[in-house]
Amino acid sequence: MEVEQKKLCAEVLDEFFKMETSEPFRERVNWEEWGLYDYLQVVKTPMDMGTVRIKLNKDEYKKSEDFAKDMRLIWDNCKLYNQDGSDLWAVAHDLNKLFDERMKELKLDDGSTSKATSSSYVYALVLFHRLFSFPFPDIYKISSKDLGIVVEMLEERCPKALDKSNADELELNIDMIDAKTFKEVDAFIKDCVPGGALPRTLKKGKRKKDKDGDKSSAKRQKE
């Protein structure tokens, strides 16, 4: 990056650091301390202004557009993880708009509106993780595929437990989950946790194989 461009990028970054509303974005999201255990499952490339400053000082940006890309990633990550309409989402949206205008004004970037990587599928996945985290605390540790199986299990066995009347939200009525289903769902989730027991499907397959093997062995002995 040219010296003059780097200087202007540093000025823009300093301006945003001084903004009161930028406080949540100055350092990395401390998801461990805040209990946001699904954060890294949703946000694949975390970014914050402190990291941008370090990269800028180390000349890791070859052009101003690269600097702008990381800055926009900060707002995109926030809007991806937080629900549209929430305070943080609104703050990120406003800062993104201000940043685009400032970069365009200084002719460092075309000011194109960033495109968040969110989608209805990702939002639904986050919603499911948070929704089931109360009755099933290990839910955030399983894959999206296994999470889908959990939802299917509840839909099949306790359809009244899932309220889909609102197209944008899914409500879980714990009282409508019978004890047997609750126990099976909880056991399935624990089996799917990385490093835990083998998934139930594998267990069944193994038992079936052993059973067939025992039959073959018994048949040979009889012959």
mmCIF file of C-alpha atoms in Angstrom:
data_model
loop_
_atom_site.group_PDB
_atom_site.id
_atom_site.type_symbol
_atom_site.label_atom_id
_atom_site.label_comp_id
_atom_site.label_asym_id
_atom_site.label_seq_id
_atom_site.Cartn_x
_atom_site.Cartn_y
_atom_site.Cartn_z
ATOM 1 C CA MET A 1 0.000 0.000 0.000
ATOM 2 C CA GLU A 2 1.253 3.479 -0.830
ATOM 3 C CA VAL A 3 2.397 5.639 2.080
ATOM 4 C CA GLU A 4 -0.334 8.234 1.545
ATOM 5 C CA GLN A 5 -3.043 5.571 1.353
ATOM 6 C CA LYS A 6 -1.784 3.931 4.529
ATOM 7 C CA LYS A 7 -1.832 7.298 6.299
ATOM 8 C CA LEU A 8 -5.437 7.944 5.263
ATOM 9 C CA CYS A 9 -6.516 4.434 6.276
ATOM 10 C CA ALA A 10 -4.912 4.977 9.686
ATOM 11 C CA GLU A 11 -6.818 8.250 10.046
ATOM 12 C CA VAL A 12 -10.109 6.545 9.223
ATOM 13 C CA LEU A 13 -9.380 3.781 11.710
ATOM 14 C CA ASP A 14 -8.543 6.330 14.419
ATOM 15 C CA GLU A 15 -11.814 8.142 13.725
ATOM 16 C CA PHE A 16 -13.776 4.954 14.277
ATOM 17 C CA PHE A 17 -11.828 4.070 17.407
ATOM 18 C CA LYS A 18 -12.900 7.407 18.883
ATOM 19 C CA MET A 19 -16.575 6.795 18.174
ATOM 20 C CA GLU A 20 -18.455 5.806 21.306
ATOM 21 C CA THR A 21 -20.555 3.255 19.439
ATOM 22 C CA SER A 22 -17.470 1.412 18.186
ATOM 23 C CA GLU A 23 -16.549 0.075 21.632
ATOM 24 C CA PRO A 24 -17.890 -3.486 20.994
ATOM 25 C CA PHE A 25 -15.693 -3.733 17.889
ATOM 26 C CA ARG A 26 -12.334 -2.523 19.216
ATOM 27 C CA GLU A 27 -11.215 -5.923 20.494
ATOM 28 C CA ARG A 28 -11.903 -9.542 19.574
ATOM 29 C CA VAL A 29 -15.234 -10.988 20.641
ATOM 30 C CA ASN A 30 -14.554 -12.752 23.933
ATOM 31 C CA TRP A 31 -17.025 -15.533 23.199
ATOM 32 C CA GLU A 32 -15.588 -17.849 25.863
ATOM 33 C CA GLU A 33 -16.198 -15.408 28.713
ATOM 34 C CA TRP A 34 -19.620 -14.403 27.417
ATOM 35 C CA GLY A 35 -20.745 -17.988 26.852
ATOM 36 C CA LEU A 36 -21.297 -17.540 23.108
ATOM 37 C CA TYR A 37 -20.285 -21.120 22.375
ATOM 38 C CA ASP A 38 -21.809 -21.145 18.898
ATOM 39 C CA TYR A 39 -19.955 -17.984 17.821
ATOM 40 C CA LEU A 40 -17.174 -19.688 15.856
ATOM 41 C CA GLN A 41 -19.689 -22.003 14.209
ATOM 42 C CA VAL A 42 -21.441 -18.976 12.743
ATOM 43 C CA VAL A 43 -18.600 -16.476 12.324
ATOM 44 C CA LYS A 44 -15.906 -18.280 10.348
ATOM 45 C CA THR A 45 -13.465 -15.341 10.149
ATOM 46 C CA PRO A 46 -13.539 -13.185 13.308
ATOM 47 C CA MET A 47 -12.260 -9.630 12.938
ATOM 48 C CA ASP A 48 -11.977 -6.521 15.106
ATOM 49 C CA MET A 49 -10.522 -3.030 14.805
ATOM 50 C CA GLY A 50 -7.582 -3.857 17.055
ATOM 51 C CA THR A 51 -6.541 -6.639 14.692
ATOM 52 C CA VAL A 52 -6.994 -4.317 11.706
ATOM 53 C CA ARG A 53 -4.684 -1.763 13.356
ATOM 54 C CA ILE A 54 -2.006 -4.415 13.924
ATOM 55 C CA LYS A 55 -2.225 -5.602 10.312
ATOM 56 C CA LEU A 56 -2.088 -2.023 9.034
ATOM 57 C CA ASN A 57 0.995 -1.212 11.125
ATOM 58 C CA LYS A 58 2.705 -4.379 9.882
ATOM 59 C CA ASP A 59 1.984 -3.456 6.249
ATOM 60 C CA GLU A 60 -0.102 -6.583 5.702
ATOM 61 C CA TYR A 61 -2.526 -4.712 3.444
ATOM 62 C CA LYS A 62 -1.312 -4.376 -0.139
ATOM 63 C CA LYS A 63 -4.014 -1.872 -1.027
ATOM 64 C CA SER A 64 -6.683 0.218 0.670
ATOM 65 C CA GLU A 65 -9.400 -2.126 -0.599
ATOM 66 C CA ASP A 66 -7.906 -4.914 1.526
ATOM 67 C CA PHE A 67 -8.110 -2.676 4.580
ATOM 68 C CA ALA A 68 -11.729 -1.851 3.709
ATOM 69 C CA LYS A 69 -12.547 -5.538 3.305
ATOM 70 C CA ASP A 70 -11.436 -6.343 6.857
ATOM 71 C CA MET A 71 -13.262 -3.344 8.290
ATOM 72 C CA ARG A 72 -16.477 -4.387 6.574
ATOM 73 C CA LEU A 73 -15.943 -7.922 7.822
ATOM 74 C CA ILE A 74 -16.281 -6.564 11.374
ATOM 75 C CA TRP A 75 -19.743 -5.162 10.664
ATOM 76 C CA ASP A 76 -20.763 -8.194 8.603
ATOM 77 C CA ASN A 77 -19.814 -10.596 11.398
ATOM 78 C CA CYS A 78 -21.860 -8.620 13.896
ATOM 79 C CA LYS A 79 -24.900 -8.508 11.612
ATOM 80 C CA LEU A 80 -24.509 -12.201 10.863
ATOM 81 C CA TYR A 81 -24.444 -13.304 14.496
ATOM 82 C CA ASN A 82 -26.951 -10.824 15.921
ATOM 83 C CA GLN A 83 -30.600 -10.717 14.971
ATOM 84 C CA ASP A 84 -31.821 -8.057 12.572
ATOM 85 C CA GLY A 85 -33.458 -5.354 14.670
ATOM 86 C CA SER A 86 -31.235 -5.834 17.717
ATOM 87 C CA ASP A 87 -29.200 -2.919 19.090
ATOM 88 C CA LEU A 88 -25.853 -4.388 18.014
ATOM 89 C CA TRP A 89 -27.130 -5.150 14.525
ATOM 90 C CA ALA A 90 -28.324 -1.555 14.162
ATOM 91 C CA VAL A 91 -25.001 -0.142 15.413
ATOM 92 C CA ALA A 92 -23.025 -2.319 12.986
ATOM 93 C CA HIS A 93 -25.305 -1.260 10.140
ATOM 94 C CA ASP A 94 -24.801 2.439 10.920
ATOM 95 C CA LEU A 95 -21.023 2.107 11.298
ATOM 96 C CA ASN A 96 -20.854 0.198 8.026
ATOM 97 C CA LYS A 97 -22.703 3.008 6.279
ATOM 98 C CA LEU A 98 -20.450 5.681 7.810
ATOM 99 C CA PHE A 99 -17.362 3.714 6.840
ATOM 100 C CA ASP A 100 -18.483 3.345 3.219
ATOM 101 C CA GLU A 101 -19.165 7.072 2.984
ATOM 102 C CA ARG A 102 -15.795 7.983 4.512
ATOM 103 C CA MET A 103 -13.826 5.656 2.246
ATOM 104 C CA LYS A 104 -15.625 6.967 -0.812
ATOM 105 C CA GLU A 105 -15.024 10.552 0.287
ATOM 106 C CA LEU A 106 -11.268 9.927 0.578
ATOM 107 C CA LYS A 107 -11.296 7.982 -2.705
ATOM 108 C CA LEU A 108 -9.781 4.961 -0.991
ATOM 109 C CA ASP A 109 -12.574 2.656 -2.050
ATOM 110 C CA ASP A 110 -15.687 2.793 -4.212
ATOM 111 C CA GLY A 111 -17.853 2.670 -1.100
ATOM 112 C CA SER A 112 -19.702 -0.388 -2.303
ATOM 113 C CA THR A 113 -22.098 -1.772 0.235
ATOM 114 C CA SER A 114 -20.756 -4.901 1.850
ATOM 115 C CA LYS A 115 -22.674 -8.097 1.535
ATOM 116 C CA ALA A 116 -23.088 -10.049 4.740
ATOM 117 C CA THR A 117 -22.567 -13.780 4.456
ATOM 118 C CA SER A 118 -25.756 -14.432 6.389
ATOM 119 C CA SER A 119 -28.593 -16.473 4.976
ATOM 120 C CA SER A 120 -31.921 -17.764 6.218
ATOM 121 C CA TYR A 121 -30.303 -21.181 6.696
ATOM 122 C CA VAL A 122 -27.468 -19.849 8.855
ATOM 123 C CA TYR A 123 -29.886 -17.734 10.876
ATOM 124 C CA ALA A 124 -32.125 -20.748 11.434
ATOM 125 C CA LEU A 125 -29.110 -22.774 12.540
ATOM 126 C CA VAL A 126 -28.121 -20.138 15.092
ATOM 127 C CA LEU A 127 -31.708 -19.907 16.275
ATOM 128 C CA PHE A 128 -31.925 -23.677 16.764
ATOM 129 C CA HIS A 129 -28.687 -23.749 18.754
ATOM 130 C CA ARG A 130 -29.874 -21.007 21.089
ATOM 131 C CA LEU A 131 -33.399 -22.362 21.311
ATOM 132 C CA PHE A 132 -32.364 -25.831 22.437
ATOM 133 C CA SER A 133 -29.397 -24.787 24.590
ATOM 134 C CA PHE A 134 -31.570 -24.527 27.710
ATOM 135 C CA PRO A 135 -33.059 -28.049 27.808
ATOM 136 C CA PHE A 136 -30.091 -29.589 25.952
ATOM 137 C CA PRO A 137 -26.850 -27.798 27.018
ATOM 138 C CA ASP A 138 -24.601 -29.846 24.680
ATOM 139 C CA ILE A 139 -26.553 -28.857 21.555
ATOM 140 C CA TYR A 140 -23.987 -26.235 20.509
ATOM 141 C CA LYS A 141 -21.299 -28.911 20.203
ATOM 142 C CA ILE A 142 -22.961 -30.991 17.488
ATOM 143 C CA SER A 143 -22.917 -30.521 13.716
ATOM 144 C CA SER A 144 -25.669 -28.848 11.705
ATOM 145 C CA LYS A 145 -26.566 -32.238 10.214
ATOM 146 C CA ASP A 146 -27.069 -33.789 13.651
ATOM 147 C CA LEU A 147 -28.967 -30.696 14.743
ATOM 148 C CA GLY A 148 -31.341 -31.249 11.850
ATOM 149 C CA ILE A 149 -31.910 -34.807 13.076
ATOM 150 C CA VAL A 150 -32.804 -33.448 16.523
ATOM 151 C CA VAL A 151 -35.411 -31.160 14.985
ATOM 152 C CA GLU A 152 -36.805 -34.050 12.914
ATOM 153 C CA MET A 153 -37.030 -36.227 16.026
ATOM 154 C CA LEU A 154 -39.043 -33.580 17.821
ATOM 155 C CA GLU A 155 -41.254 -32.926 14.797
ATOM 156 C CA GLU A 156 -42.012 -36.634 14.421
ATOM 157 C CA ARG A 157 -42.526 -37.549 18.064
ATOM 158 C CA CYS A 158 -43.682 -34.302 19.671
ATOM 159 C CA PRO A 159 -45.052 -32.067 16.891
ATOM 160 C CA LYS A 160 -46.880 -29.879 19.398
ATOM 161 C CA ALA A 161 -43.565 -29.009 21.045
ATOM 162 C CA LEU A 162 -42.537 -26.925 18.017
ATOM 163 C CA ASP A 163 -44.580 -23.832 17.235
ATOM 164 C CA LYS A 164 -44.059 -22.695 13.623
ATOM 165 C CA SER A 165 -46.897 -20.187 13.505
ATOM 166 C CA ASN A 166 -44.370 -17.374 13.070
ATOM 167 C CA ALA A 167 -42.412 -17.733 9.829
ATOM 168 C CA ASP A 168 -39.431 -15.879 11.300
ATOM 169 C CA GLU A 169 -39.239 -17.703 14.610
ATOM 170 C CA LEU A 170 -39.489 -21.192 16.020
ATOM 171 C CA GLU A 171 -40.723 -21.640 19.564
ATOM 172 C CA LEU A 172 -40.045 -24.692 21.690
ATOM 173 C CA ASN A 173 -42.558 -25.749 24.330
ATOM 174 C CA ILE A 174 -40.556 -27.951 26.681
ATOM 175 C CA ASP A 175 -43.684 -29.055 28.535
ATOM 176 C CA MET A 176 -44.927 -30.774 25.364
ATOM 177 C CA ILE A 177 -41.874 -33.068 25.170
ATOM 178 C CA ASP A 178 -42.634 -36.390 26.839
ATOM 179 C CA ALA A 179 -40.053 -37.915 29.163
ATOM 180 C CA LYS A 180 -39.136 -40.747 26.782
ATOM 181 C CA THR A 181 -38.473 -38.431 23.828
ATOM 182 C CA PHE A 182 -36.573 -35.968 25.994
ATOM 183 C CA LYS A 183 -34.311 -38.758 27.236
ATOM 184 C CA GLU A 184 -33.708 -40.103 23.716
ATOM 185 C CA VAL A 185 -32.970 -36.668 22.255
ATOM 186 C CA ASP A 186 -30.606 -35.851 25.108
ATOM 187 C CA ALA A 187 -28.825 -39.203 24.671
ATOM 188 C CA PHE A 188 -28.539 -38.680 20.903
ATOM 189 C CA ILE A 189 -26.991 -35.241 21.403
ATOM 190 C CA LYS A 190 -24.460 -36.567 23.903
ATOM 191 C CA ASP A 191 -23.551 -39.396 21.515
ATOM 192 C CA CYS A 192 -22.901 -36.848 18.757
ATOM 193 C CA VAL A 193 -20.614 -34.637 20.837
ATOM 194 C CA PRO A 194 -17.044 -34.847 19.438
ATOM 195 C CA GLY A 195 -14.948 -37.140 21.582
ATOM 196 C CA GLY A 196 -18.026 -38.689 23.139
ATOM 197 C CA ALA A 197 -19.622 -42.049 22.579
ATOM 198 C CA LEU A 198 -20.207 -43.473 19.113
ATOM 199 C CA PRO A 199 -23.333 -42.167 17.359
ATOM 200 C CA ARG A 200 -26.360 -44.374 17.861
ATOM 201 C CA THR A 201 -26.490 -45.315 14.175
ATOM 202 C CA LEU A 202 -22.955 -46.691 14.419
ATOM 203 C CA LYS A 203 -23.745 -48.519 17.616
ATOM 204 C CA LYS A 204 -26.711 -50.232 16.014
ATOM 205 C CA GLY A 205 -24.654 -51.164 12.974
ATOM 206 C CA LYS A 206 -21.944 -52.625 15.152
ATOM 207 C CA ARG A 207 -24.383 -54.661 17.193
ATOM 208 C CA LYS A 208 -26.015 -55.957 14.020
ATOM 209 C CA LYS A 209 -22.665 -56.957 12.588
ATOM 210 C CA ASP A 210 -21.685 -58.733 15.791
ATOM 211 C CA LYS A 211 -25.031 -60.477 15.851
ATOM 212 C CA ASP A 212 -24.647 -61.695 12.275
ATOM 213 C CA GLY A 213 -21.114 -62.755 13.066
ATOM 214 C CA ASP A 214 -22.321 -64.798 16.030
ATOM 215 C CA LYS A 215 -24.903 -66.525 13.803
ATOM 216 C CA SER A 216 -22.281 -67.412 11.201
ATOM 217 C CA SER A 217 -19.968 -68.735 13.878
ATOM 218 C CA ALA A 218 -22.725 -70.831 15.428
ATOM 219 C CA LYS A 219 -23.669 -72.191 12.006
ATOM 220 C CA ARG A 220 -20.090 -73.253 11.271
ATOM 221 C CA GLN A 221 -19.814 -74.949 14.659
ATOM 222 C CA LYS A 222 -23.065 -76.811 14.019
ATOM 223 C CA GLU A 223 -21.812 -77.998 10.635
#
